[in-house]
PDB file of C-alpha atoms in Angstrom:
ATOM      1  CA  UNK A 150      53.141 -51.478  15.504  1.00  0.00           C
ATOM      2  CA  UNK A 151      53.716 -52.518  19.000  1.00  0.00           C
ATOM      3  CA  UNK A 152      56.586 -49.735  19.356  1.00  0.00           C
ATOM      4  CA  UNK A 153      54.069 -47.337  17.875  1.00  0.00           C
ATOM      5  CA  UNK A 154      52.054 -48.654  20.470  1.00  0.00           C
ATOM      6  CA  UNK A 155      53.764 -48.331  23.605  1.00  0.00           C
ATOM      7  CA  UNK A 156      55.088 -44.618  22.522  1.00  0.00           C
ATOM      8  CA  UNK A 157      50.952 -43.609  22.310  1.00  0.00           C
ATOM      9  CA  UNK A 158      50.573 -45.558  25.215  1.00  0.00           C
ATOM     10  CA  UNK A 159      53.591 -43.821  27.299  1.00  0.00           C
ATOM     11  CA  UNK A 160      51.242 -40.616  28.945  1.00  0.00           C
ATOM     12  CA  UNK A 161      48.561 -43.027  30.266  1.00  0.00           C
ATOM     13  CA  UNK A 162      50.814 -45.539  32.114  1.00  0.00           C
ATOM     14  CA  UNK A 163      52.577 -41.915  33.063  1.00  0.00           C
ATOM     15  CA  UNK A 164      49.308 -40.482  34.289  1.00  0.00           C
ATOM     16  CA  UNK A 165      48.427 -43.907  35.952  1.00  0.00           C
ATOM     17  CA  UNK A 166      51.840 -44.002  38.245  1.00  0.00           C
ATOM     18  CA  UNK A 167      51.349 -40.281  39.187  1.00  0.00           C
ATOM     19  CA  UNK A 168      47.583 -41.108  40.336  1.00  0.00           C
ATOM     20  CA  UNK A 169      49.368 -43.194  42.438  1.00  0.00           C
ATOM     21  CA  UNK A 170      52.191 -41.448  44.112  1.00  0.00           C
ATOM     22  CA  UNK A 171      52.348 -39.247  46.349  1.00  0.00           C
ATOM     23  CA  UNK A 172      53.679 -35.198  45.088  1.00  0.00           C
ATOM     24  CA  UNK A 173      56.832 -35.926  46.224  1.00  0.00           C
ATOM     25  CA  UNK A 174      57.680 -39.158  44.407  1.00  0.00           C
ATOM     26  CA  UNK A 175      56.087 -37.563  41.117  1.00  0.00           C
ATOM     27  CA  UNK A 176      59.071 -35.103  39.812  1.00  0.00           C
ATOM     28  CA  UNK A 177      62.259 -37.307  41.281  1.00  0.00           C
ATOM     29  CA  UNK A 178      64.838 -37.759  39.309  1.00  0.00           C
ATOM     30  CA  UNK A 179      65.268 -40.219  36.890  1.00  0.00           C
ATOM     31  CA  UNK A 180      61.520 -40.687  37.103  1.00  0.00           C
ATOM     32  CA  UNK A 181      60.373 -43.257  39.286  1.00  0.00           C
ATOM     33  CA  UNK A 182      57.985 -46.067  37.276  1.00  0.00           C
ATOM     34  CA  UNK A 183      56.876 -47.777  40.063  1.00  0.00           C
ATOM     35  CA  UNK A 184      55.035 -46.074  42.663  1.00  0.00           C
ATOM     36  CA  UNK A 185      56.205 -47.129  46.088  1.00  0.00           C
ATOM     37  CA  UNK A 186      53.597 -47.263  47.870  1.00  0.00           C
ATOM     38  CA  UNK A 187      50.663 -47.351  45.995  1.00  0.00           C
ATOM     39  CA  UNK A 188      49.177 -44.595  47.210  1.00  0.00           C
ATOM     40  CA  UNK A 189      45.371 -45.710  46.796  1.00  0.00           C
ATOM     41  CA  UNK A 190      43.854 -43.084  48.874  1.00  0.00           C
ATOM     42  CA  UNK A 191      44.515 -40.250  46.322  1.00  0.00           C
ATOM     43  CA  UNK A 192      41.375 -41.428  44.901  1.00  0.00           C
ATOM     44  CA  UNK A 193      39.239 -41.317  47.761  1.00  0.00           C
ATOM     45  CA  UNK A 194      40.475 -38.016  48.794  1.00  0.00           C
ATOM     46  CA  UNK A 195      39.967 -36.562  45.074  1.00  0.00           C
ATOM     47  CA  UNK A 196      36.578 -37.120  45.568  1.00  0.00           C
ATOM     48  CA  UNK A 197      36.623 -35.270  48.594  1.00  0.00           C
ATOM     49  CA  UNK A 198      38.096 -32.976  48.331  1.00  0.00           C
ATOM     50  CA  UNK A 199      35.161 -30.759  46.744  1.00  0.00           C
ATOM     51  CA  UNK A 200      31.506 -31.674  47.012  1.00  0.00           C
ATOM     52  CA  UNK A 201      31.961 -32.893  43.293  1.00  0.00           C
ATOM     53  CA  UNK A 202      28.438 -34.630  43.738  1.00  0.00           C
ATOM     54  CA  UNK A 203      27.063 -31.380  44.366  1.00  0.00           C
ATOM     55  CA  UNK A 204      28.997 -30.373  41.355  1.00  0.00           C
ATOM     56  CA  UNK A 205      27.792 -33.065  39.062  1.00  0.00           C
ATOM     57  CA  UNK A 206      24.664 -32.390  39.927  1.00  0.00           C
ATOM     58  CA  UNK A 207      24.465 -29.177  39.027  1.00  0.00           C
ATOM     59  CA  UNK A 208      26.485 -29.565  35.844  1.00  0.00           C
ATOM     60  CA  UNK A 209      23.500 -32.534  34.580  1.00  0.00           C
ATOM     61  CA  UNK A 210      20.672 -30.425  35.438  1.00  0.00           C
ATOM     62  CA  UNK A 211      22.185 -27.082  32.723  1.00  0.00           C
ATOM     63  CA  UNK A 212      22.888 -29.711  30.329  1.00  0.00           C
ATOM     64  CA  UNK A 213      19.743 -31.606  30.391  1.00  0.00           C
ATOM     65  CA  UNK A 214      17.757 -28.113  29.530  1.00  0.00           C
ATOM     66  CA  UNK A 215      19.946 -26.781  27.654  1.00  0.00           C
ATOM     67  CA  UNK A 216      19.590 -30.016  25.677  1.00  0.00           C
ATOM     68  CA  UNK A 217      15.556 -30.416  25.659  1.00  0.00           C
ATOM     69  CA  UNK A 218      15.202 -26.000  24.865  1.00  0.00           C
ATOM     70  CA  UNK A 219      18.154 -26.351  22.097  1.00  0.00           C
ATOM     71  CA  UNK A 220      16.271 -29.572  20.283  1.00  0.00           C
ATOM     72  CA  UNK A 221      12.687 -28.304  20.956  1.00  0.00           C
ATOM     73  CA  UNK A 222      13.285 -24.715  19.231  1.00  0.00           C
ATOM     74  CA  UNK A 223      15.726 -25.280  16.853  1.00  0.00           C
ATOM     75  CA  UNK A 224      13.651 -28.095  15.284  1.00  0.00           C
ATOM     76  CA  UNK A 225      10.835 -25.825  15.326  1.00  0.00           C
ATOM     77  CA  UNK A 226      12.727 -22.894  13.631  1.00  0.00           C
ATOM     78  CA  UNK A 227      14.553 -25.582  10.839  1.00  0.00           C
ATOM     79  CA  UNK A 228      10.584 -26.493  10.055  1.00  0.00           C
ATOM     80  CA  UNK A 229       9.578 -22.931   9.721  1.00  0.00           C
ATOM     81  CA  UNK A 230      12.265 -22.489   7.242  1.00  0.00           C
ATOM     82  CA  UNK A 231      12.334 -25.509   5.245  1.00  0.00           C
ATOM     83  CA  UNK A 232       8.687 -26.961   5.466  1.00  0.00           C
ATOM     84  CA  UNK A 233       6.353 -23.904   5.353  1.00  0.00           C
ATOM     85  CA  UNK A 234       6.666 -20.844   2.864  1.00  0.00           C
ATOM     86  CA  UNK A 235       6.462 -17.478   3.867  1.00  0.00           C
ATOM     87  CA  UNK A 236       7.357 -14.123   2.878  1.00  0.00           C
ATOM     88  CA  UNK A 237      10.830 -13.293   4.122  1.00  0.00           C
ATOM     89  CA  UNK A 238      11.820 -16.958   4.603  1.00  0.00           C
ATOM     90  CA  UNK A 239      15.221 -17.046   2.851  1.00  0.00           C
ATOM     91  CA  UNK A 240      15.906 -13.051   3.887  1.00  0.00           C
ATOM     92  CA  UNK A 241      15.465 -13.862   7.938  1.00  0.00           C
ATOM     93  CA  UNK A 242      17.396 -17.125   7.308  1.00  0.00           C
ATOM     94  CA  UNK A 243      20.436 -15.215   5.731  1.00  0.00           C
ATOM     95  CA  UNK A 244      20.123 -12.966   8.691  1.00  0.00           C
ATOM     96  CA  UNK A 245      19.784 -16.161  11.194  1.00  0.00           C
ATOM     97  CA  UNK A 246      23.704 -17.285   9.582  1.00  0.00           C
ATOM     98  CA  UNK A 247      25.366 -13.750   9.270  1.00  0.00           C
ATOM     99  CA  UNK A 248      25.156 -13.758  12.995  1.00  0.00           C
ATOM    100  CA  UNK A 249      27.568 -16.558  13.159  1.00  0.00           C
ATOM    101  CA  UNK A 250      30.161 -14.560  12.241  1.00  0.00           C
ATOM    102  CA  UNK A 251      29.510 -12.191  15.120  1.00  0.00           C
ATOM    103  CA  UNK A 252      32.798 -13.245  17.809  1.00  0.00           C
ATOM    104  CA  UNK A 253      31.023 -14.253  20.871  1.00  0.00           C
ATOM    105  CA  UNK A 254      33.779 -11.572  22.804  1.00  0.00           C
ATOM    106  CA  UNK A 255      31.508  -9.063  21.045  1.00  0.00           C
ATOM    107  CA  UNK A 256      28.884  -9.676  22.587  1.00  0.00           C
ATOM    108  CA  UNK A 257      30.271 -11.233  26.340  1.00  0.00           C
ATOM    109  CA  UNK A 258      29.590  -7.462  27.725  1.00  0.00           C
ATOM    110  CA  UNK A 259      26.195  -6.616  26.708  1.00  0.00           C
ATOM    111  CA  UNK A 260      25.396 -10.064  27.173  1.00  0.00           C
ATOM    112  CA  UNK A 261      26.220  -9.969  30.500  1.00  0.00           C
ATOM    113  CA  UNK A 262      25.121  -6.614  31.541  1.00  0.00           C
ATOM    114  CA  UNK A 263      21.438  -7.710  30.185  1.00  0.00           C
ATOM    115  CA  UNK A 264      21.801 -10.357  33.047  1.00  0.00           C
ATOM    116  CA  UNK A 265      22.600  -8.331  35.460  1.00  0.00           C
ATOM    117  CA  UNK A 266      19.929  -6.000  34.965  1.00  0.00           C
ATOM    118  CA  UNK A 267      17.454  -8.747  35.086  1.00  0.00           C
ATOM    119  CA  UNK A 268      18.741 -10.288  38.455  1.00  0.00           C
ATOM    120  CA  UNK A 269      19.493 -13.371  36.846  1.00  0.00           C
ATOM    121  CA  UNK A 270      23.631 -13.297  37.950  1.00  0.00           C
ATOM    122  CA  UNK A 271      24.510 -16.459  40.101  1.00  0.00           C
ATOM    123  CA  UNK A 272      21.765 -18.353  38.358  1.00  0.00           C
ATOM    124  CA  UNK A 273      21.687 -20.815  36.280  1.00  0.00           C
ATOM    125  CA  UNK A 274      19.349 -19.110  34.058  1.00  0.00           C
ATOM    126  CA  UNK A 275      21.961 -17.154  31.482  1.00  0.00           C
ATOM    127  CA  UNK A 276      23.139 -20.694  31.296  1.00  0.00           C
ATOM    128  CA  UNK A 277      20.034 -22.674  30.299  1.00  0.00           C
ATOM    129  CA  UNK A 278      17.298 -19.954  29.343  1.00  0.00           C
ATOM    130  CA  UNK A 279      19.266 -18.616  25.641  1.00  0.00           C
ATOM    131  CA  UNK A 280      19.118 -22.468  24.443  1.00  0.00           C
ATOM    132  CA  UNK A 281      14.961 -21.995  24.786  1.00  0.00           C
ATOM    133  CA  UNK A 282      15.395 -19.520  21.735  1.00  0.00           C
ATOM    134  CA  UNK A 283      16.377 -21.045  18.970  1.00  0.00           C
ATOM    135  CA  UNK A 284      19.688 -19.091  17.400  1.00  0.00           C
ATOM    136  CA  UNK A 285      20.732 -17.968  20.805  1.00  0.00           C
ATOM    137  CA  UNK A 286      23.618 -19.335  22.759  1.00  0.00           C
ATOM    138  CA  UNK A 287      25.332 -20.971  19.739  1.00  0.00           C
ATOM    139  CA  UNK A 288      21.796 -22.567  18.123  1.00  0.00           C
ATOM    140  CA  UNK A 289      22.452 -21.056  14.955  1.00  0.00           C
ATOM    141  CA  UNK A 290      24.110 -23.905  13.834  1.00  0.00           C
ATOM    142  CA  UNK A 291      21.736 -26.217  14.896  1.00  0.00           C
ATOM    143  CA  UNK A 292      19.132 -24.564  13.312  1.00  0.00           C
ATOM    144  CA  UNK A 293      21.280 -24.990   9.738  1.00  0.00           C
ATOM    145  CA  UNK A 294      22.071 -28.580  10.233  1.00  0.00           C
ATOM    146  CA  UNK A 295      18.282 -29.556  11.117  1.00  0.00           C
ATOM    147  CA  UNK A 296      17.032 -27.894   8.083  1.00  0.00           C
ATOM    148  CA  UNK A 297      19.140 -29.338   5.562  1.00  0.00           C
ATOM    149  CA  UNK A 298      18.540 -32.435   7.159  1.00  0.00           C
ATOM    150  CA  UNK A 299      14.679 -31.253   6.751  1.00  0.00           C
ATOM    151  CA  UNK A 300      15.253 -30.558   3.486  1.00  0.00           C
ATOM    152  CA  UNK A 301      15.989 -33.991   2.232  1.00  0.00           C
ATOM    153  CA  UNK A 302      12.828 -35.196   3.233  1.00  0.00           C
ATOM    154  CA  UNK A 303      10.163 -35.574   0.467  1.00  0.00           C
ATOM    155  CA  UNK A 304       7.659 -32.635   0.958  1.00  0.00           C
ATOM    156  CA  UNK A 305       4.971 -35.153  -0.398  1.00  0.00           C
ATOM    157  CA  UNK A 306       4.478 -36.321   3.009  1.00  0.00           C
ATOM    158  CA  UNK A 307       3.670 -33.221   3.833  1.00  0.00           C
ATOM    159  CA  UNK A 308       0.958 -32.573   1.535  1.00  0.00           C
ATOM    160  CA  UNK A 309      -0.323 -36.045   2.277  1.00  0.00           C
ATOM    161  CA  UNK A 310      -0.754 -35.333   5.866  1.00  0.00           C
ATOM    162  CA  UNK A 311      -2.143 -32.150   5.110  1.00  0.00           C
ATOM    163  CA  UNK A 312      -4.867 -33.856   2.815  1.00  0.00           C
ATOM    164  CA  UNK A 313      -5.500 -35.764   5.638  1.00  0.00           C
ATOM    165  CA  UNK A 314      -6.644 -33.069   7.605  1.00  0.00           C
ATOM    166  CA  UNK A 315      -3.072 -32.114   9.468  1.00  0.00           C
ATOM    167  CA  UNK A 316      -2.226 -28.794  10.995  1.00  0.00           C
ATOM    168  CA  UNK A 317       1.561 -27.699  10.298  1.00  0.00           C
ATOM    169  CA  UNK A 318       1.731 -28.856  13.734  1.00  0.00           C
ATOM    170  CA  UNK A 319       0.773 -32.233  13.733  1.00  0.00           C
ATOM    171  CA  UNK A 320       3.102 -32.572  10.270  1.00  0.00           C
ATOM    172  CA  UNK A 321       6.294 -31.340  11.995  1.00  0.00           C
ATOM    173  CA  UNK A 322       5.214 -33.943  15.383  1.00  0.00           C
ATOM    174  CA  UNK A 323       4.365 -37.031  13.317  1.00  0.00           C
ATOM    175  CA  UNK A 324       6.152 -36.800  10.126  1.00  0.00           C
ATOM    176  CA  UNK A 325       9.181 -34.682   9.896  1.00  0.00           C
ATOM    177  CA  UNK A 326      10.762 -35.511  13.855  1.00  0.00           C
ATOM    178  CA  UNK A 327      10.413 -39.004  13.165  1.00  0.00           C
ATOM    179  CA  UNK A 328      12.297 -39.116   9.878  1.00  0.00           C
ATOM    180  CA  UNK A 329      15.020 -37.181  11.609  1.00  0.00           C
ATOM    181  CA  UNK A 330      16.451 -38.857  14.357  1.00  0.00           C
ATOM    182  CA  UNK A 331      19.912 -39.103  13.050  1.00  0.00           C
ATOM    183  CA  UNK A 332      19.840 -34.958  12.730  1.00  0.00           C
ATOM    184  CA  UNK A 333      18.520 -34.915  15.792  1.00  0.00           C
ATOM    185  CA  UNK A 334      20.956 -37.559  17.799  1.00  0.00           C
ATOM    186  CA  UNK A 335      23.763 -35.169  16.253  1.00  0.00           C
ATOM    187  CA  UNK A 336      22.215 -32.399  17.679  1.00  0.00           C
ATOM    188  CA  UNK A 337      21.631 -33.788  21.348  1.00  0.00           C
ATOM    189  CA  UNK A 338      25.117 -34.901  21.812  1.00  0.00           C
ATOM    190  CA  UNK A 339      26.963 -31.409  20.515  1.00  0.00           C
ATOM    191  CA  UNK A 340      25.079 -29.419  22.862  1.00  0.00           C
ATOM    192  CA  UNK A 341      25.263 -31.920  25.616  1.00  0.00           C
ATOM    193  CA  UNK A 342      29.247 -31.932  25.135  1.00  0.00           C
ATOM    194  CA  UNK A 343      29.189 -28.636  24.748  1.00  0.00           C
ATOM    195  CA  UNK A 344      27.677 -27.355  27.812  1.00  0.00           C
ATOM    196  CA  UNK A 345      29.114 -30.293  29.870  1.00  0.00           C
ATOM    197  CA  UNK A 346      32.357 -28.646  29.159  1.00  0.00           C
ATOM    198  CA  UNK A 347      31.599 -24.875  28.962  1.00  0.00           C
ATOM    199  CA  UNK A 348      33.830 -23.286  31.305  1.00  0.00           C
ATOM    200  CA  UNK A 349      33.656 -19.547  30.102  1.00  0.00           C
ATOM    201  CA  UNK A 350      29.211 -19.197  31.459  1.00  0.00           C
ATOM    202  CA  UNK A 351      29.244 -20.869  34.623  1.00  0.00           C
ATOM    203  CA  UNK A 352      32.791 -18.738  35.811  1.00  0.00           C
ATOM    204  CA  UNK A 353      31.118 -15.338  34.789  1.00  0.00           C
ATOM    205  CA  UNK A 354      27.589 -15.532  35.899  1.00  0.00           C
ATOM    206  CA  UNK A 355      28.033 -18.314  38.928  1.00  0.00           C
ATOM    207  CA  UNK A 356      29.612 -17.169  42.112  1.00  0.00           C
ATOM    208  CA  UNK A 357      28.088 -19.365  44.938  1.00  0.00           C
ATOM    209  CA  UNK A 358      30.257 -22.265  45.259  1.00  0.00           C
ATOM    210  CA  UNK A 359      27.101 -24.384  45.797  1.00  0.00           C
ATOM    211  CA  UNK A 360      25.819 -24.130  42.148  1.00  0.00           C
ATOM    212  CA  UNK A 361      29.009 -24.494  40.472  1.00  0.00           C
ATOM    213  CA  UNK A 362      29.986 -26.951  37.895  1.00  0.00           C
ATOM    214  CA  UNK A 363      32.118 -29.484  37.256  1.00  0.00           C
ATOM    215  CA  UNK A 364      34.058 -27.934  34.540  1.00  0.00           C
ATOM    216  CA  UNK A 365      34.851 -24.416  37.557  1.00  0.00           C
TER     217      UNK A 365
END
């Protein structure tokens, strides 16, 4: 186990010396373990080096409504297709998944042309405005997961609350998001990680250095 050990443990003492080395001392050879000095200031200029607060900044601000537009509709549209019944339900639902297997280069050019002829280039609207429309921007997903999760949840709370006097409304605020925090948790932190680390949106429709992530 502990050989096992230091083998998995053999790139982070690896990327640890380098951190602190100068370039030079990094690609001697044989490799030198010990950096000499410790060059402590690579750090410090790192963070430098590029407004990365700036950067950071603008990276938590996408992801935070991305987040609250991606939970908000999607939980709405897994409601509408697993708590009320209407005509069409299960045909606009089939529809809603076949998209998935649409490539996203497929659509990258239209996409982005739309954009463009809205103004909306260099903004961080392509990157935060598709999660406010639940199925857009990689949603359809979400949407699935939240209503099977839905799903599980005895419609006769439903019909009590709707006894009581409840509008569809009130029923999908006070009964159904309660009872599905874990779907919802699940939810948060996939499209939190995944727009923390989207690289492909921000390089084609940011160009101003000023609103660019972390991940450009």
């Amino acid at each position: 186990l502990a050989a096992g050990a230091a083998a998995t443990l053999l790139p982070f003492v690896w990327l640890v010396r380098s951190a602190l080395m100068r370039d030079a001392q990094m690609f001697v050879s044989p490799p030198q373990w010990i950096p000499d000095p410790f060059q402590w200031s690579n750090f410090t200029e790192a963070l430098t080096a590029q407004p990365f607060g700036r950067y950071f900044l603008n990276t938590v601000v996408i992801a935070v409504i991305s987040v609250v537009g991606t939970v908000l509709t999607c939980s709405i549209a897994a409601f509408s297709f697993s708590r009320l019944r209407w005509r069409g339900r299960n045909l606009v639902f089939a529809v809603l998944l076949s998209s998935v297997m649409l490539p996203y280069a497929v659509t990258l050019i239209p996409t982005f042309v739309m954009w463009q002829e809205l103004g909306a280039l260099n903004t961080i609207v392509p990157l935060t405005v598709p999660s406010w429309f639940a199925g857009a921007g990689g949603g359809v997903l979400n949407v699935f997961l939240l209503r099977q999760f839905f799903l599980t949840i005895p419609y006769e709370l439903d019909e009590a609350a709707y006894i009581d006097g409840a509008s569809p409304w009130r029923v999908f605020w006070m009964v159904v998001m309660p009872l599905s925090k874990p779907a919802i948790v699940v939810v948060t932190i996939f499209t939190f990680i995944g727009t923390w680390n989207d690289f492909l949106g921000p390089l084609l429709y940011l160009n101003d250095e000023e609103k660019y992530t972390l991940s450009i």
